[in-house]
mmCIF file of the C-alpha atoms, coordinates in Angstrom:
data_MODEL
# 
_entry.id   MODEL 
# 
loop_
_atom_site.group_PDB 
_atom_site.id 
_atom_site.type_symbol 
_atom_site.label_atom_id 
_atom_site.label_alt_id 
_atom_site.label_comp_id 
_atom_site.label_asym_id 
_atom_site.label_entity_id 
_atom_site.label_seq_id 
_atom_site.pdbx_PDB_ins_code 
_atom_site.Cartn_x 
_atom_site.Cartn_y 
_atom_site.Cartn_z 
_atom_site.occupancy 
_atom_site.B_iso_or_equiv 
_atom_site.pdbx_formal_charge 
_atom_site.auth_seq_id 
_atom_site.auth_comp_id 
_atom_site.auth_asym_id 
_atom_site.auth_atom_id 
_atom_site.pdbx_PDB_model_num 
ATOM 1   C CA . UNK A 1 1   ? -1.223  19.971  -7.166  1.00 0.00 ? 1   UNK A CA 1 
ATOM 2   C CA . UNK A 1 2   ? 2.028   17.834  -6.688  1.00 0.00 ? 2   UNK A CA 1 
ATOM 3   C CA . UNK A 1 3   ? 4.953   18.306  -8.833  1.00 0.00 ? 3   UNK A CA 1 
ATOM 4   C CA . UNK A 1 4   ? 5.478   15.975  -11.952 1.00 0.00 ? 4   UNK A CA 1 
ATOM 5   C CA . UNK A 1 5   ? 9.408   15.498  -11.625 1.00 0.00 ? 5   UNK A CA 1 
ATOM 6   C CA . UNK A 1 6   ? 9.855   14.009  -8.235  1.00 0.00 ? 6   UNK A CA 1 
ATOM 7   C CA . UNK A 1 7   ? 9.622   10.273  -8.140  1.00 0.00 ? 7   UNK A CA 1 
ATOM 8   C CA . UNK A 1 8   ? 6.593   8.646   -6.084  1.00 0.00 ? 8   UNK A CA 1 
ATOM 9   C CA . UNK A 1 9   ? 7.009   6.087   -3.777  1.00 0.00 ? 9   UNK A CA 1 
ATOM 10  C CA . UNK A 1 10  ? 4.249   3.533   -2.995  1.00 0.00 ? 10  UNK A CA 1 
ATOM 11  C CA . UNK A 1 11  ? 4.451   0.931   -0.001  1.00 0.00 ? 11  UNK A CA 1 
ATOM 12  C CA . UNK A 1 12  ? 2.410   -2.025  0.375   1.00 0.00 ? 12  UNK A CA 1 
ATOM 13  C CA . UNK A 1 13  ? 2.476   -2.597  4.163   1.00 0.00 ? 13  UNK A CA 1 
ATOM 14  C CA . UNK A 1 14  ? 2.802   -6.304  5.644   1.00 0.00 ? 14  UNK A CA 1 
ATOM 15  C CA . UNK A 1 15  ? 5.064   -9.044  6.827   1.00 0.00 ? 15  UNK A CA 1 
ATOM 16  C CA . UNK A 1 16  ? 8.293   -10.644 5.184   1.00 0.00 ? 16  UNK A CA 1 
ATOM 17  C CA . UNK A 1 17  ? 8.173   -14.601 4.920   1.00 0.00 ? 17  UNK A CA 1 
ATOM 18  C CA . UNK A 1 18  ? 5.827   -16.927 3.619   1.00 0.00 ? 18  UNK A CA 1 
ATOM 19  C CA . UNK A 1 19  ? 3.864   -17.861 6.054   1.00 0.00 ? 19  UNK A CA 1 
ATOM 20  C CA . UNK A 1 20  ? 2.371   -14.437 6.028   1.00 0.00 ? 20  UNK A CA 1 
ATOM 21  C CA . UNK A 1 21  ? 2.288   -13.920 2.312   1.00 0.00 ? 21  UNK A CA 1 
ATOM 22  C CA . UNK A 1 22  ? -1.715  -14.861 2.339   1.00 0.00 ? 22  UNK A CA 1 
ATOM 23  C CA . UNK A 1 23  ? -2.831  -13.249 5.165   1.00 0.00 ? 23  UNK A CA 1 
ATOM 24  C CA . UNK A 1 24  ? -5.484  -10.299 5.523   1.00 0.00 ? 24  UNK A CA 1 
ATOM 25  C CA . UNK A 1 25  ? -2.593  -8.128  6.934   1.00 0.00 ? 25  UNK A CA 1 
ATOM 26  C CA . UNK A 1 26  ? 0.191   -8.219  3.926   1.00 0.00 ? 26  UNK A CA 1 
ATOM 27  C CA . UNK A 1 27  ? -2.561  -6.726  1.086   1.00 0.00 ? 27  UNK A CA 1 
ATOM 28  C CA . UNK A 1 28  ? -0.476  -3.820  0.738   1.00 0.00 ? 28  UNK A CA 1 
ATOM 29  C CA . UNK A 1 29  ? 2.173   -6.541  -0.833  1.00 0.00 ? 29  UNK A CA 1 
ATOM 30  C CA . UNK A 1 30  ? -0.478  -8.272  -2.908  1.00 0.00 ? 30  UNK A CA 1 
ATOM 31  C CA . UNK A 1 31  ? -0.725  -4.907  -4.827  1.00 0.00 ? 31  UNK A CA 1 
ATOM 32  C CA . UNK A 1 32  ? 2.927   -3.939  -4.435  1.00 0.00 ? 32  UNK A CA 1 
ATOM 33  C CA . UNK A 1 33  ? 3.013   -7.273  -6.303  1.00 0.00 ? 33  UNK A CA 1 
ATOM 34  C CA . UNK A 1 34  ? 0.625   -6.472  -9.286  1.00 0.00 ? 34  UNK A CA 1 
ATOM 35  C CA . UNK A 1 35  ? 2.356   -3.205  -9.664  1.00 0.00 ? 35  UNK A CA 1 
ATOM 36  C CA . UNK A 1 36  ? 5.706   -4.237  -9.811  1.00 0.00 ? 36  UNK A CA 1 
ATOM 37  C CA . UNK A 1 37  ? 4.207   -6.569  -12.717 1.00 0.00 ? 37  UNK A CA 1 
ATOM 38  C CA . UNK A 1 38  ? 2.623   -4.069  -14.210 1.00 0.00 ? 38  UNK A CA 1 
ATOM 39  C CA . UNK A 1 39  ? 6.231   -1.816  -14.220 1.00 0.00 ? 39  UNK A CA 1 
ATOM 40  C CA . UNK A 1 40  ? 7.629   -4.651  -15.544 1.00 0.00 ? 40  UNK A CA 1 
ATOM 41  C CA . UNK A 1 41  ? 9.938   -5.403  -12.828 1.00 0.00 ? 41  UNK A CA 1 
ATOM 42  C CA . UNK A 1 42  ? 11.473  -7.564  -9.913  1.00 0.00 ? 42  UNK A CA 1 
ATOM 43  C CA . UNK A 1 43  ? 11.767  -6.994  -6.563  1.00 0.00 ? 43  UNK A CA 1 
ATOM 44  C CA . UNK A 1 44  ? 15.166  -6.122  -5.628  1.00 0.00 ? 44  UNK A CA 1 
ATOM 45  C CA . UNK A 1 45  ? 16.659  -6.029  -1.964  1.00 0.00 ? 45  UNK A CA 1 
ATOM 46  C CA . UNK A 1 46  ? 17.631  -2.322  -1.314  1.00 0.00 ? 46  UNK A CA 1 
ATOM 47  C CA . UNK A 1 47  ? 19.725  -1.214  1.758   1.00 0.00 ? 47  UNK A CA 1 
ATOM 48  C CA . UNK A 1 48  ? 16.945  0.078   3.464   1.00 0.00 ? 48  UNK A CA 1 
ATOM 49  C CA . UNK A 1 49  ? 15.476  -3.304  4.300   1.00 0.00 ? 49  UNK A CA 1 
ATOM 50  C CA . UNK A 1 50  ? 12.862  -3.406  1.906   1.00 0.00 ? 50  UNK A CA 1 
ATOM 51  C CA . UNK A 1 51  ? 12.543  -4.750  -1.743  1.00 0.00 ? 51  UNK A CA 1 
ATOM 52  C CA . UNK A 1 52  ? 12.083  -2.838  -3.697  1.00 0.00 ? 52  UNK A CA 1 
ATOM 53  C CA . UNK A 1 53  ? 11.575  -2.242  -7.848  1.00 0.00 ? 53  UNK A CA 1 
ATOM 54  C CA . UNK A 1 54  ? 11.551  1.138   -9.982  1.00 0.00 ? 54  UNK A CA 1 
ATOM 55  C CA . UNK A 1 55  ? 9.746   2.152   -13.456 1.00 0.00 ? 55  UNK A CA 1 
ATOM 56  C CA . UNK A 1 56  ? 7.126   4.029   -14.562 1.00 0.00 ? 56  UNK A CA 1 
ATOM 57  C CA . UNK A 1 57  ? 3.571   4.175   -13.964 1.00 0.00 ? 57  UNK A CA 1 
ATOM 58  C CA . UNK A 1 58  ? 0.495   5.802   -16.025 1.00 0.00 ? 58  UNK A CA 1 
ATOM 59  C CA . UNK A 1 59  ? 0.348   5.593   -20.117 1.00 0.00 ? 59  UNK A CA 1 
ATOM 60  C CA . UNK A 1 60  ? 3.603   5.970   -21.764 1.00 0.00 ? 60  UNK A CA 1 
ATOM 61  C CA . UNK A 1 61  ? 4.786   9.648   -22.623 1.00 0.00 ? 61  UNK A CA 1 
ATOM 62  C CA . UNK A 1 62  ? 4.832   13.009  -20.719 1.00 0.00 ? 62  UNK A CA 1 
ATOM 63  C CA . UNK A 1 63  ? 1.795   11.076  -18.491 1.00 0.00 ? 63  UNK A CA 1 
ATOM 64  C CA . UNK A 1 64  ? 4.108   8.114   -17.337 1.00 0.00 ? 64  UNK A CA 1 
ATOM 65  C CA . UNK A 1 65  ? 5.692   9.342   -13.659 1.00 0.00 ? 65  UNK A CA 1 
ATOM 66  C CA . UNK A 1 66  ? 8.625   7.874   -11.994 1.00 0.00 ? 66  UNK A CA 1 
ATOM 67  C CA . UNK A 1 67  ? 7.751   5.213   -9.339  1.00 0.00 ? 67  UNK A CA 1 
ATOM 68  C CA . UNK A 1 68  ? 9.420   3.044   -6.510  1.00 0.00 ? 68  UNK A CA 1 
ATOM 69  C CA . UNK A 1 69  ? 7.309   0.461   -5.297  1.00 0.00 ? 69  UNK A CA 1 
ATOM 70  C CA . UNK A 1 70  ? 8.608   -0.939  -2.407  1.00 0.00 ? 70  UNK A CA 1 
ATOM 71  C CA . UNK A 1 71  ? 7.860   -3.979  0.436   1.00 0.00 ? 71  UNK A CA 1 
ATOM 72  C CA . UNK A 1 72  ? 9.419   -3.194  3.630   1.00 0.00 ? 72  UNK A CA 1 
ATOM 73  C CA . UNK A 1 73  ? 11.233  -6.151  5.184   1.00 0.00 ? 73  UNK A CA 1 
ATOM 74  C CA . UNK A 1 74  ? 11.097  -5.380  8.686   1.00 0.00 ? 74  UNK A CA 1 
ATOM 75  C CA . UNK A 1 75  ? 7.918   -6.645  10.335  1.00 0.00 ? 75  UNK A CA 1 
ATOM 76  C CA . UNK A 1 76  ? 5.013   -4.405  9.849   1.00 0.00 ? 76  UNK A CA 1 
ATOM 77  C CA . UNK A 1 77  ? 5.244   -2.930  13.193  1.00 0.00 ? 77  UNK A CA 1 
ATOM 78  C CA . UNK A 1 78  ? 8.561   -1.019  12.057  1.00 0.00 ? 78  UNK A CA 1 
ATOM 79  C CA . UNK A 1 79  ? 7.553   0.127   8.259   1.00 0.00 ? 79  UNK A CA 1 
ATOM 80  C CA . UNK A 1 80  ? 8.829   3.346   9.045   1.00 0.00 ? 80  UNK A CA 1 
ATOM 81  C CA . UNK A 1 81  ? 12.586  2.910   9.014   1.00 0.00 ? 81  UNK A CA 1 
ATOM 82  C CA . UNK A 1 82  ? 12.634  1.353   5.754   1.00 0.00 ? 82  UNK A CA 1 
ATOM 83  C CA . UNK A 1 83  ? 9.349   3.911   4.530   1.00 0.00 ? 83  UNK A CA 1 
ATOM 84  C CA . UNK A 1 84  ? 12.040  7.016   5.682   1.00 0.00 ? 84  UNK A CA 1 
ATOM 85  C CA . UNK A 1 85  ? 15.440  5.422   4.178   1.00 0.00 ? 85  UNK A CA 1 
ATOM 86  C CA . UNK A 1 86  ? 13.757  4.846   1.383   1.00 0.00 ? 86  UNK A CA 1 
ATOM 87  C CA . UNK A 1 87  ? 11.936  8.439   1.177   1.00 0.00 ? 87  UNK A CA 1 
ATOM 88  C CA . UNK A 1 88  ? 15.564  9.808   1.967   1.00 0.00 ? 88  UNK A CA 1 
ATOM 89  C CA . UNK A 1 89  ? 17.402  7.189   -0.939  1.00 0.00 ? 89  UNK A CA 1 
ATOM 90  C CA . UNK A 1 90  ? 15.043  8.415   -3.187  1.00 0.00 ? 90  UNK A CA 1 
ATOM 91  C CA . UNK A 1 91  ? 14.195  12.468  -2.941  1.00 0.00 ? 91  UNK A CA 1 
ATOM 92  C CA . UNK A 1 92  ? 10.627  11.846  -2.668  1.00 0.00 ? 92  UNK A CA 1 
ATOM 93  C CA . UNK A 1 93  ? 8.554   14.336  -0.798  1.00 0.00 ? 93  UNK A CA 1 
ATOM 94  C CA . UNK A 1 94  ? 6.096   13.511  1.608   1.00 0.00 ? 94  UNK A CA 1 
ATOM 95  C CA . UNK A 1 95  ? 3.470   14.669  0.043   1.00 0.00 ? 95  UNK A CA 1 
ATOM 96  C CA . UNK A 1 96  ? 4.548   11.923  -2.813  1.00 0.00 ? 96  UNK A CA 1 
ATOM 97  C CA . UNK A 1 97  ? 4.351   8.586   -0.232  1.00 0.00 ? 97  UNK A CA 1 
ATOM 98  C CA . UNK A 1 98  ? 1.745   6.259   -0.693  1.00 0.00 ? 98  UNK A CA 1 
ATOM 99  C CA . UNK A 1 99  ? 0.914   3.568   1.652   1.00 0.00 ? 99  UNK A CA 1 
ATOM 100 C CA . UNK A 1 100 ? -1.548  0.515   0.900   1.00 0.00 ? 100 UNK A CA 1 
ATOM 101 C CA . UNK A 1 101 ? -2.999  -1.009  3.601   1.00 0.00 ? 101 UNK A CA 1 
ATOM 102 C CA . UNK A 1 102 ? -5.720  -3.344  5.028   1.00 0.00 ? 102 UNK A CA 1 
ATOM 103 C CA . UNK A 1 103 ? -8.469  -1.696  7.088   1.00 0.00 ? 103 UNK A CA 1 
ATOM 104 C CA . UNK A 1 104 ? -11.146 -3.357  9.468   1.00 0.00 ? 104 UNK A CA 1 
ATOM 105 C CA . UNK A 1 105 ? -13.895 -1.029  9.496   1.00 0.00 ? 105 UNK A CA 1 
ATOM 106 C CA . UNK A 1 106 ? -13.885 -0.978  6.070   1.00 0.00 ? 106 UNK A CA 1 
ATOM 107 C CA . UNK A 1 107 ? -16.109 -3.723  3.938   1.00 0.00 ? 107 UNK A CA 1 
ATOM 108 C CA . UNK A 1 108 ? -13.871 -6.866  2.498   1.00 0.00 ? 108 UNK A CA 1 
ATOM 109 C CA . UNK A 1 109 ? -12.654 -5.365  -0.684  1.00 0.00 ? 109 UNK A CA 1 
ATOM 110 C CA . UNK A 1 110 ? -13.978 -2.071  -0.315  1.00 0.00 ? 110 UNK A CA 1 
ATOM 111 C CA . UNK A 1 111 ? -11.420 1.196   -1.217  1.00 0.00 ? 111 UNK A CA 1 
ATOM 112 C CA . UNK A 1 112 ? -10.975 4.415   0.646   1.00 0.00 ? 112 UNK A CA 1 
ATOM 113 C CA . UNK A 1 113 ? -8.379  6.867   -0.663  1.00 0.00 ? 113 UNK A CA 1 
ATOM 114 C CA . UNK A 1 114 ? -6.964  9.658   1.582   1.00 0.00 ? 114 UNK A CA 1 
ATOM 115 C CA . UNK A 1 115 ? -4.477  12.166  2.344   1.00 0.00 ? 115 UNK A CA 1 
ATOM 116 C CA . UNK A 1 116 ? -3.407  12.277  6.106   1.00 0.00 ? 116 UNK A CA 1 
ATOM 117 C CA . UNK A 1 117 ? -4.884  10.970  8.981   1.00 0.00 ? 117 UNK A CA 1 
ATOM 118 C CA . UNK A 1 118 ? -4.885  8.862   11.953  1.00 0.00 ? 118 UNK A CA 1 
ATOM 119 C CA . UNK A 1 119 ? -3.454  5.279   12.457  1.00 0.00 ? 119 UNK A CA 1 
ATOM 120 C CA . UNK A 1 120 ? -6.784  3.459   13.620  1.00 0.00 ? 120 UNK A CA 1 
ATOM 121 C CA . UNK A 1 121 ? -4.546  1.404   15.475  1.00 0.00 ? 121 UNK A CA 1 
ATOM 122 C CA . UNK A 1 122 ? -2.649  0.112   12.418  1.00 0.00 ? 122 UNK A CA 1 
ATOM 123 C CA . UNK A 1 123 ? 0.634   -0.827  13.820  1.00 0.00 ? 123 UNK A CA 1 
ATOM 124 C CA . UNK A 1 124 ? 2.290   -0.093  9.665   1.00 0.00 ? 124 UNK A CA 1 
ATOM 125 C CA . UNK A 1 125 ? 0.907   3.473   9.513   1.00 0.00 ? 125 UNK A CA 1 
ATOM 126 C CA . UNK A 1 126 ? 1.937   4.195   13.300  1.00 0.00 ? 126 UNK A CA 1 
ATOM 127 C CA . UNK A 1 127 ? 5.626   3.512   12.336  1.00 0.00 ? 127 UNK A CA 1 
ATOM 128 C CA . UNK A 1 128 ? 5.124   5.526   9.287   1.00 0.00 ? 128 UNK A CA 1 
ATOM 129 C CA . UNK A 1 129 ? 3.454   8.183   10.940  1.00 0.00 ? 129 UNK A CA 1 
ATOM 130 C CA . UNK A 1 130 ? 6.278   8.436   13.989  1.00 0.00 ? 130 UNK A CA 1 
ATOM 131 C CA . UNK A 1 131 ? 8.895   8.689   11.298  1.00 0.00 ? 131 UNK A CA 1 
ATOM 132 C CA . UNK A 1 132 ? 6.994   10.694  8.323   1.00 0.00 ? 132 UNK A CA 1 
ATOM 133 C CA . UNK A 1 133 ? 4.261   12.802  10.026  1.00 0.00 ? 133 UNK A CA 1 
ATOM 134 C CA . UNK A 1 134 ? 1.220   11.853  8.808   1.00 0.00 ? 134 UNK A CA 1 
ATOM 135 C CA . UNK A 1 135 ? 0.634   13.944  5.902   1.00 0.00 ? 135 UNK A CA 1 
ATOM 136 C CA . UNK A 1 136 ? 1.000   10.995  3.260   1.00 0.00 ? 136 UNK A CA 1 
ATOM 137 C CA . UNK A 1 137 ? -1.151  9.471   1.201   1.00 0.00 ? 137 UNK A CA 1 
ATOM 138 C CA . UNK A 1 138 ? -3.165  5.854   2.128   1.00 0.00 ? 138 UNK A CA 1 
ATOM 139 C CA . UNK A 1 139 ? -4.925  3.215   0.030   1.00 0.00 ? 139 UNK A CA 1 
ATOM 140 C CA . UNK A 1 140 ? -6.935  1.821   2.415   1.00 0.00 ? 140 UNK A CA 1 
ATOM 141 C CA . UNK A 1 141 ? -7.980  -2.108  1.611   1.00 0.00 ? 141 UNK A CA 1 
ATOM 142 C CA . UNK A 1 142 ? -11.257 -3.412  3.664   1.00 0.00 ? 142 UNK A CA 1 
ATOM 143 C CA . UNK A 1 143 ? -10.613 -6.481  5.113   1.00 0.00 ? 143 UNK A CA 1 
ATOM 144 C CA . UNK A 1 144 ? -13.646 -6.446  6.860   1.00 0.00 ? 144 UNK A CA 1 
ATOM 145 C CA . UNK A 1 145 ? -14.207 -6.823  11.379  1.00 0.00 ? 145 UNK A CA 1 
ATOM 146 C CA . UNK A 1 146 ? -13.657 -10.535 12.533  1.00 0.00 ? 146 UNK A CA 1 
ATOM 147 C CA . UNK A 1 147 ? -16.300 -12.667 13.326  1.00 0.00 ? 147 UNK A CA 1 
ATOM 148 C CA . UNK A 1 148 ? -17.816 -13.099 16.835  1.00 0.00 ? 148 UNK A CA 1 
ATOM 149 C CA . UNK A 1 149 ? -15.568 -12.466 19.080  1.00 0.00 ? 149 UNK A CA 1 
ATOM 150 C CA . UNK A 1 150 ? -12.354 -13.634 17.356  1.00 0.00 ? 150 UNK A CA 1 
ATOM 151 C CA . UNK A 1 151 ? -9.377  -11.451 18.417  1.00 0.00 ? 151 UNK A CA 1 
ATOM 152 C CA . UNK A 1 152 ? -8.254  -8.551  15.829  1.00 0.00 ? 152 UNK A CA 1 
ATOM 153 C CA . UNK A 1 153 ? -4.609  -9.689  15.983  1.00 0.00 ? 153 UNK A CA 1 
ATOM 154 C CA . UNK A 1 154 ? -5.363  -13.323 14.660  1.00 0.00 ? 154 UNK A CA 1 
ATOM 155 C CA . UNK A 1 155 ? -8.113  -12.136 12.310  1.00 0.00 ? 155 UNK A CA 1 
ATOM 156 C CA . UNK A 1 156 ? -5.493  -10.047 10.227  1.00 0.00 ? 156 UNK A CA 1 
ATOM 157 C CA . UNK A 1 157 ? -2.576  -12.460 10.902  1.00 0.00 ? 157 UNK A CA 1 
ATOM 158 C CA . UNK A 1 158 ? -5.165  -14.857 9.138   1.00 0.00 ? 158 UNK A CA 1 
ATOM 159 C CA . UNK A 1 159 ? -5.382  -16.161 5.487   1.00 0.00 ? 159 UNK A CA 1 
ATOM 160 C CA . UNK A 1 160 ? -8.373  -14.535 3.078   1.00 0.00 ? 160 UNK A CA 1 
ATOM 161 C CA . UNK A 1 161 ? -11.024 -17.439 3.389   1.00 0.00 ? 161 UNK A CA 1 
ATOM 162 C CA . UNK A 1 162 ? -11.965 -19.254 0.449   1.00 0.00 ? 162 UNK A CA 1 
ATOM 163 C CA . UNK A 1 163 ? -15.158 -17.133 -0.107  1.00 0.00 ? 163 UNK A CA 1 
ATOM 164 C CA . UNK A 1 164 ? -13.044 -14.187 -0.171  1.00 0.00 ? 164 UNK A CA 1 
ATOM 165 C CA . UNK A 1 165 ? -10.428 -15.469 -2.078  1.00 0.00 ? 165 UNK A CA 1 
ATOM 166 C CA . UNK A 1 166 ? -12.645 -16.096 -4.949  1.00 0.00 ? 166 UNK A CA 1 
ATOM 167 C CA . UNK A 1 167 ? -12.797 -12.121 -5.603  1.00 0.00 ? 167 UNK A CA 1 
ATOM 168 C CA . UNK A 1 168 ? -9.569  -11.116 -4.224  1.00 0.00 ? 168 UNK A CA 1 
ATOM 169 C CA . UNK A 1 169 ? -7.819  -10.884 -7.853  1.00 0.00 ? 169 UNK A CA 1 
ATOM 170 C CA . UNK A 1 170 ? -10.185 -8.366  -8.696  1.00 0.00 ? 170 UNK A CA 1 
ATOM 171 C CA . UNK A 1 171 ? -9.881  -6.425  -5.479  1.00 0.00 ? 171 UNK A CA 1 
ATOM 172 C CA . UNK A 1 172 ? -5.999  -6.039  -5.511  1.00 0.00 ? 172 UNK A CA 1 
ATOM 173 C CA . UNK A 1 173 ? -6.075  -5.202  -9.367  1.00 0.00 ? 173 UNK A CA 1 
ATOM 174 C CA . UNK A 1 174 ? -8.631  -2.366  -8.364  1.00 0.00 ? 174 UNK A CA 1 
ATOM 175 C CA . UNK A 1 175 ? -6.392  -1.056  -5.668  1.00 0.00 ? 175 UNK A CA 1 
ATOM 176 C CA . UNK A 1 176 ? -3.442  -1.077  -7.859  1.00 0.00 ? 176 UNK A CA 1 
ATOM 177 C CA . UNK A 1 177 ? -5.953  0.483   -10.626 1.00 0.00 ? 177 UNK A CA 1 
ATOM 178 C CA . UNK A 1 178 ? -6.901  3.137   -7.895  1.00 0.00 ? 178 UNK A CA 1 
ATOM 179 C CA . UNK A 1 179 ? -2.987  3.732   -6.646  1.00 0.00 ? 179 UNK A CA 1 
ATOM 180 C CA . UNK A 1 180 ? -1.987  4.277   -10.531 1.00 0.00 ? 180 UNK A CA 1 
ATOM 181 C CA . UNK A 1 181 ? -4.958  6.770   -10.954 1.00 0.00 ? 181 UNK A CA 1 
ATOM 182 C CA . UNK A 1 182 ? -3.927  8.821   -7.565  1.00 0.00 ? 182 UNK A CA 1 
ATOM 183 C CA . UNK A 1 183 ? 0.041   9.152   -8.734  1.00 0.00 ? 183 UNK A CA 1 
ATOM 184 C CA . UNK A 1 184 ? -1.273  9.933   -12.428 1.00 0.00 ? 184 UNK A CA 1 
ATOM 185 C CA . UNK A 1 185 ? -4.931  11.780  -12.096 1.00 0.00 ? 185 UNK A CA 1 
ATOM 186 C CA . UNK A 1 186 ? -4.356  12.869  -8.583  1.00 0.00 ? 186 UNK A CA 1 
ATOM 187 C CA . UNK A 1 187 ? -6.601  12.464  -5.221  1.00 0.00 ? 187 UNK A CA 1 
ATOM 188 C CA . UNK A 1 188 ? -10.280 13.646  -6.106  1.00 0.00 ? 188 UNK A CA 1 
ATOM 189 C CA . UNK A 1 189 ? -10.153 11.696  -9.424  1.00 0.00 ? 189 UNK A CA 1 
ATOM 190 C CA . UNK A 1 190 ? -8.577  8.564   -7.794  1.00 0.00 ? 190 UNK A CA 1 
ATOM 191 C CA . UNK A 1 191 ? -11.661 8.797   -4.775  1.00 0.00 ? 191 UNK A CA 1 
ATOM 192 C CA . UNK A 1 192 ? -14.299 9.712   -7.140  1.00 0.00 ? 192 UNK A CA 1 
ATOM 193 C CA . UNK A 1 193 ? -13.472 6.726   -9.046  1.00 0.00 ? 193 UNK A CA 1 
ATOM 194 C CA . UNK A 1 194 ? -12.274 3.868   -6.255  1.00 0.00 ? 194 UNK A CA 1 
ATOM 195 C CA . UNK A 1 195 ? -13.958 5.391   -3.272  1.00 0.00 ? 195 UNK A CA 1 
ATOM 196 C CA . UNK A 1 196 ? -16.823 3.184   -1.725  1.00 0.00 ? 196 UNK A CA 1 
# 
């Protein structure tokens, strides 16, 4: 059981600018997005190079816990130096990170919550890994294996296609559903509810 006063910190993994803001790979920033609304609150540079935006999650009351969500700002393959300043910044154990991310051998839109882990070659949880140890927690957000024989890098540096755009409101509002549940209900509750 984690402790109820620390703050949690929750980062949506992808790349600054917008010519990647619709791509598969920046997901974690789509939900970033819908929590931030959800707290209430605008991104805000921070001196870590990330945005970042702080409030409360979970129904109002004792329940409610401190949260920072955060976008880092440095390219996805470096989300650890801003994932670690901000960690530091903020007194947040490790055991209270949360990273949202896009995963290939998971189903388009399909959830997986977990604590620890491997990279699977995602170049976001490798940095986060190198500078955090890998005992934090991930959302991971199918996205689904390319077609044919269309490279990975270019599939994820792609934009959802208009099929999958059509239920990709829902999706991110489930993942920030299942993120809230995890920092409020904790781990088994948030899988046995958003696992698939």
């Amino acid at each position: 059981m984690t402790d109820e006063v620390s703050p949690w910190l929750v980062v949506g993994l992808g790349n600054p600018g917008p010519e990647y803001a619709g791509n598969r790979h920046n997901v974690g920033f789509m939900v970033a997005d819908l929590l931030a609304d959800r707290m209430g609150g605008r991104f805000k540079a921070h001196k870590s190079r990330a945005q970042v935006v702080e409030g409360r999650l979970g129904a109002p009351g004792p329940a409610s816990r401190r949260v920072i969500v955060a976008k880092p700002m440095s390219f996805m393959n470096l989300s650890g130096g801003p994932t670690t300043a901000l960690r530091d910044f903020y007194k947040v154990p490790v055991g209270h990170v949360i990273a949202i991310h896009d995963e290939l051998d998971i189903d388009h839109g399909a959830l997986r919550l977990k604590l620890g882990g491997g990279d699977n070659g995602h170049n976001g949880l490798k940095s986060i890994t190198k500078s955090l140890g890998p005992d934090y927690f991930r959302v991971r957000f199918g996205i689904g294996r390319p077609p044919g024989r269309m490279d990975v890098a270019a599939f994820v540096l792609k934009d959802f296609s208009a099929s999958e755009r059509k239920e990709l409101d829902y999706f991110v509002d489930r993942a920030a559903d299942a993120v809230e549940t995890l920092i409020v209900d904790g781990l088994e509750r948030a899988q046995s509810t958003y696992n698939s």
